[in-house]
PDB file of C-alpha atoms in Angstrom:
ATOM      1  CA  UNK A   1       0.044   0.127   0.022  1.00 78.00           C
ATOM      2  CA  UNK A   2       2.972   2.217   0.917  1.00 79.00           C
ATOM      3  CA  UNK A   3       4.627   1.557  -2.143  1.00 87.00           C
ATOM      4  CA  UNK A   4       1.250   2.442  -4.220  1.00 87.00           C
ATOM      5  CA  UNK A   5       1.021   5.942  -2.386  1.00 83.00           C
ATOM      6  CA  UNK A   6       5.049   7.165  -3.342  1.00 86.00           C
ATOM      7  CA  UNK A   7       3.646   5.764  -6.856  1.00 91.00           C
ATOM      8  CA  UNK A   8       1.104   8.164  -6.747  1.00 85.00           C
ATOM      9  CA  UNK A   9       2.487  11.258  -4.902  1.00 82.00           C
ATOM     10  CA  UNK A  10       5.008  10.869  -7.773  1.00 89.00           C
ATOM     11  CA  UNK A  11       2.592  10.809 -10.314  1.00 91.00           C
ATOM     12  CA  UNK A  12       0.868  13.725  -9.351  1.00 85.00           C
ATOM     13  CA  UNK A  13       4.197  15.660  -8.929  1.00 85.00           C
ATOM     14  CA  UNK A  14       4.417  14.869 -12.484  1.00 91.00           C
ATOM     15  CA  UNK A  15       1.408  15.933 -13.704  1.00 90.00           C
ATOM     16  CA  UNK A  16       1.597  19.302 -12.435  1.00 87.00           C
ATOM     17  CA  UNK A  17       5.092  19.820 -13.220  1.00 90.00           C
ATOM     18  CA  UNK A  18       4.099  19.109 -16.794  1.00 93.00           C
ATOM     19  CA  UNK A  19       0.327  21.144 -16.669  1.00 91.00           C
ATOM     20  CA  UNK A  20       2.485  24.023 -15.360  1.00 92.00           C
ATOM     21  CA  UNK A  21       5.447  23.957 -17.984  1.00 94.00           C
ATOM     22  CA  UNK A  22       1.901  23.734 -20.008  1.00 94.00           C
ATOM     23  CA  UNK A  23       0.370  27.050 -18.930  1.00 93.00           C
ATOM     24  CA  UNK A  24       3.120  28.775 -18.547  1.00 94.00           C
ATOM     25  CA  UNK A  25       4.128  28.012 -22.455  1.00 95.00           C
ATOM     26  CA  UNK A  26       1.149  28.311 -23.461  1.00 95.00           C
ATOM     27  CA  UNK A  27       0.776  31.768 -21.558  1.00 94.00           C
ATOM     28  CA  UNK A  28       3.876  33.176 -23.092  1.00 94.00           C
ATOM     29  CA  UNK A  29       2.475  32.300 -25.966  1.00 95.00           C
ATOM     30  CA  UNK A  30      -0.652  34.101 -26.020  1.00 94.00           C
ATOM     31  CA  UNK A  31      -0.238  36.764 -23.387  1.00 94.00           C
ATOM     32  CA  UNK A  32       3.757  37.363 -22.996  1.00 94.00           C
ATOM     33  CA  UNK A  33       3.502  36.582 -19.208  1.00 93.00           C
ATOM     34  CA  UNK A  34       4.045  34.064 -17.307  1.00 93.00           C
ATOM     35  CA  UNK A  35       1.821  33.114 -14.531  1.00 93.00           C
ATOM     36  CA  UNK A  36       4.185  30.890 -12.481  1.00 91.00           C
ATOM     37  CA  UNK A  37       7.307  33.117 -11.555  1.00 90.00           C
ATOM     38  CA  UNK A  38       8.825  33.753  -8.463  1.00 89.00           C
ATOM     39  CA  UNK A  39       7.577  36.614  -7.433  1.00 90.00           C
ATOM     40  CA  UNK A  40       3.878  34.764  -7.748  1.00 89.00           C
ATOM     41  CA  UNK A  41       4.666  31.884  -5.757  1.00 84.00           C
ATOM     42  CA  UNK A  42       6.611  34.011  -2.636  1.00 87.00           C
ATOM     43  CA  UNK A  43       3.461  36.401  -2.609  1.00 89.00           C
ATOM     44  CA  UNK A  44       1.319  33.200  -2.085  1.00 87.00           C
ATOM     45  CA  UNK A  45       2.768  32.335   1.235  1.00 86.00           C
ATOM     46  CA  UNK A  46       1.285  35.495   2.548  1.00 90.00           C
ATOM     47  CA  UNK A  47      -2.213  33.937   2.331  1.00 89.00           C
ATOM     48  CA  UNK A  48      -1.041  30.858   3.566  1.00 85.00           C
ATOM     49  CA  UNK A  49       0.781  32.204   6.594  1.00 84.00           C
ATOM     50  CA  UNK A  50      -2.462  34.164   7.130  1.00 86.00           C
ATOM     51  CA  UNK A  51      -4.575  30.960   6.594  1.00 82.00           C
ATOM     52  CA  UNK A  52      -2.054  28.944   9.176  1.00 80.00           C
ATOM     53  CA  UNK A  53      -2.121  31.983  11.935  1.00 79.00           C
ATOM     54  CA  UNK A  54      -5.384  31.100  12.249  1.00 76.00           C
ATOM     55  CA  UNK A  55      -4.564  27.227  14.086  1.00 71.00           C
ATOM     56  CA  UNK A  56      -2.841  30.207  17.215  1.00 69.00           C
ATOM     57  CA  UNK A  57      -6.319  31.697  17.795  1.00 67.00           C
ATOM     58  CA  UNK A  58      -8.314  28.222  17.857  1.00 65.00           C
ATOM     59  CA  UNK A  59      -9.282  27.458  21.658  1.00 58.00           C
ATOM     60  CA  UNK A  60      -8.669  24.124  23.218  1.00 55.00           C
ATOM     61  CA  UNK A  61     -12.353  23.592  22.789  1.00 51.00           C
ATOM     62  CA  UNK A  62     -13.044  25.025  19.735  1.00 52.00           C
ATOM     63  CA  UNK A  63     -12.582  22.424  17.391  1.00 54.00           C
ATOM     64  CA  UNK A  64     -13.094  23.150  14.054  1.00 59.00           C
ATOM     65  CA  UNK A  65     -13.013  27.144  12.217  1.00 59.00           C
ATOM     66  CA  UNK A  66     -17.549  27.154  11.614  1.00 62.00           C
ATOM     67  CA  UNK A  67     -17.484  26.956  15.572  1.00 64.00           C
ATOM     68  CA  UNK A  68     -14.885  29.293  16.000  1.00 62.00           C
ATOM     69  CA  UNK A  69     -17.229  31.575  13.577  1.00 64.00           C
ATOM     70  CA  UNK A  70     -20.243  31.422  15.470  1.00 66.00           C
ATOM     71  CA  UNK A  71     -17.903  32.413  18.937  1.00 65.00           C
ATOM     72  CA  UNK A  72     -17.465  35.327  16.557  1.00 64.00           C
ATOM     73  CA  UNK A  73     -13.901  35.252  17.365  1.00 72.00           C
ATOM     74  CA  UNK A  74     -12.089  38.283  15.370  1.00 77.00           C
ATOM     75  CA  UNK A  75      -9.209  37.166  14.708  1.00 76.00           C
ATOM     76  CA  UNK A  76      -9.601  34.368  13.416  1.00 77.00           C
ATOM     77  CA  UNK A  77     -12.807  36.063  11.322  1.00 79.00           C
ATOM     78  CA  UNK A  78      -9.944  39.090  10.527  1.00 84.00           C
ATOM     79  CA  UNK A  79      -7.491  36.474   9.214  1.00 84.00           C
ATOM     80  CA  UNK A  80      -9.423  34.652   6.807  1.00 83.00           C
ATOM     81  CA  UNK A  81     -10.752  37.518   5.303  1.00 88.00           C
ATOM     82  CA  UNK A  82      -7.112  38.492   5.044  1.00 90.00           C
ATOM     83  CA  UNK A  83      -6.374  35.428   3.065  1.00 90.00           C
ATOM     84  CA  UNK A  84      -9.281  35.704   1.003  1.00 91.00           C
ATOM     85  CA  UNK A  85      -9.232  38.940   0.100  1.00 94.00           C
ATOM     86  CA  UNK A  86      -4.955  38.654  -0.869  1.00 93.00           C
ATOM     87  CA  UNK A  87      -6.470  35.050  -3.122  1.00 92.00           C
ATOM     88  CA  UNK A  88      -9.010  36.903  -5.186  1.00 94.00           C
ATOM     89  CA  UNK A  89      -6.353  39.935  -5.710  1.00 94.00           C
ATOM     90  CA  UNK A  90      -4.246  37.416  -7.026  1.00 93.00           C
ATOM     91  CA  UNK A  91      -7.079  36.772  -9.178  1.00 94.00           C
ATOM     92  CA  UNK A  92      -7.781  39.507 -10.322  1.00 96.00           C
ATOM     93  CA  UNK A  93      -4.385  40.350 -11.098  1.00 94.00           C
ATOM     94  CA  UNK A  94      -3.388  37.775 -13.318  1.00 93.00           C
ATOM     95  CA  UNK A  95      -6.777  38.153 -14.678  1.00 95.00           C
ATOM     96  CA  UNK A  96      -5.547  41.316 -16.068  1.00 95.00           C
ATOM     97  CA  UNK A  97      -2.292  39.680 -17.436  1.00 92.00           C
ATOM     98  CA  UNK A  98      -3.697  36.448 -19.273  1.00 92.00           C
ATOM     99  CA  UNK A  99      -7.563  35.237 -18.991  1.00 93.00           C
ATOM    100  CA  UNK A 100      -9.599  34.304 -15.962  1.00 94.00           C
ATOM    101  CA  UNK A 101      -9.155  30.106 -16.493  1.00 94.00           C
ATOM    102  CA  UNK A 102      -5.279  30.422 -16.003  1.00 93.00           C
ATOM    103  CA  UNK A 103      -5.809  32.643 -13.610  1.00 93.00           C
ATOM    104  CA  UNK A 104      -7.524  30.260 -11.863  1.00 94.00           C
ATOM    105  CA  UNK A 105      -5.170  27.345 -12.309  1.00 93.00           C
ATOM    106  CA  UNK A 106      -2.600  29.173 -10.917  1.00 92.00           C
ATOM    107  CA  UNK A 107      -3.919  30.753  -8.609  1.00 92.00           C
ATOM    108  CA  UNK A 108      -5.003  27.159  -6.749  1.00 91.00           C
ATOM    109  CA  UNK A 109      -1.866  25.713  -7.932  1.00 90.00           C
ATOM    110  CA  UNK A 110       0.755  27.670  -6.538  1.00 89.00           C
ATOM    111  CA  UNK A 111      -1.965  28.575  -3.549  1.00 86.00           C
ATOM    112  CA  UNK A 112      -1.775  24.536  -2.594  1.00 85.00           C
ATOM    113  CA  UNK A 113       2.294  24.505  -3.468  1.00 83.00           C
ATOM    114  CA  UNK A 114       2.810  27.638  -0.252  1.00 83.00           C
ATOM    115  CA  UNK A 115       0.268  26.007   1.582  1.00 81.00           C
ATOM    116  CA  UNK A 116       2.888  23.040   2.139  1.00 81.00           C
ATOM    117  CA  UNK A 117       5.502  25.257   2.146  1.00 82.00           C
ATOM    118  CA  UNK A 118       3.888  27.116   4.710  1.00 78.00           C
ATOM    119  CA  UNK A 119       3.015  23.604   6.518  1.00 79.00           C
ATOM    120  CA  UNK A 120       6.857  22.530   6.107  1.00 81.00           C
ATOM    121  CA  UNK A 121       8.611  25.506   7.657  1.00 80.00           C
ATOM    122  CA  UNK A 122       5.942  26.139  10.692  1.00 75.00           C
ATOM    123  CA  UNK A 123       6.639  22.342  11.417  1.00 77.00           C
ATOM    124  CA  UNK A 124      10.351  22.872  11.064  1.00 79.00           C
ATOM    125  CA  UNK A 125      10.109  25.988  13.346  1.00 74.00           C
ATOM    126  CA  UNK A 126       7.971  23.628  16.073  1.00 72.00           C
ATOM    127  CA  UNK A 127      10.276  20.969  16.175  1.00 74.00           C
ATOM    128  CA  UNK A 128      13.329  23.868  16.414  1.00 69.00           C
ATOM    129  CA  UNK A 129      11.122  24.882  19.394  1.00 64.00           C
ATOM    130  CA  UNK A 130      10.833  21.884  21.126  1.00 62.00           C
ATOM    131  CA  UNK A 131      14.807  20.732  20.479  1.00 58.00           C
ATOM    132  CA  UNK A 132      15.589  24.141  22.515  1.00 55.00           C
ATOM    133  CA  UNK A 133      12.875  23.393  25.395  1.00 51.00           C
ATOM    134  CA  UNK A 134      14.103  20.010  26.334  1.00 52.00           C
ATOM    135  CA  UNK A 135      17.815  20.768  25.968  1.00 50.00           C
ATOM    136  CA  UNK A 136      16.719  23.520  28.635  1.00 51.00           C
TER     137      UNK A 136
END
């Protein structure tokens, strides 16, 4: 089962890489703009971090975001709104440069990649803090 999962992950990575390269080539040919570049990838880290930072404000008895919204947790509402506005602004920016379908595809892929990068960074920092606490 583990082998199938590893093969599946590798297959998804290959397909996503091919899709990104194809979208960049098409966009460069038609609109003279590459939507997948380092500037846009770095920008998508901002909404990913704002989305992930909501977990700091969840209390132990608050299991879901919906419950936090019902309780009126202002921090979570502000972070969610900020994250959504940044993503919508990114879609609008890319729509001006390309078309709506390329903008949506680019946003979904880059948000997923940025989300994974943000999770890895946060987990590494948490692991580093845990080692420092143990050593003290």
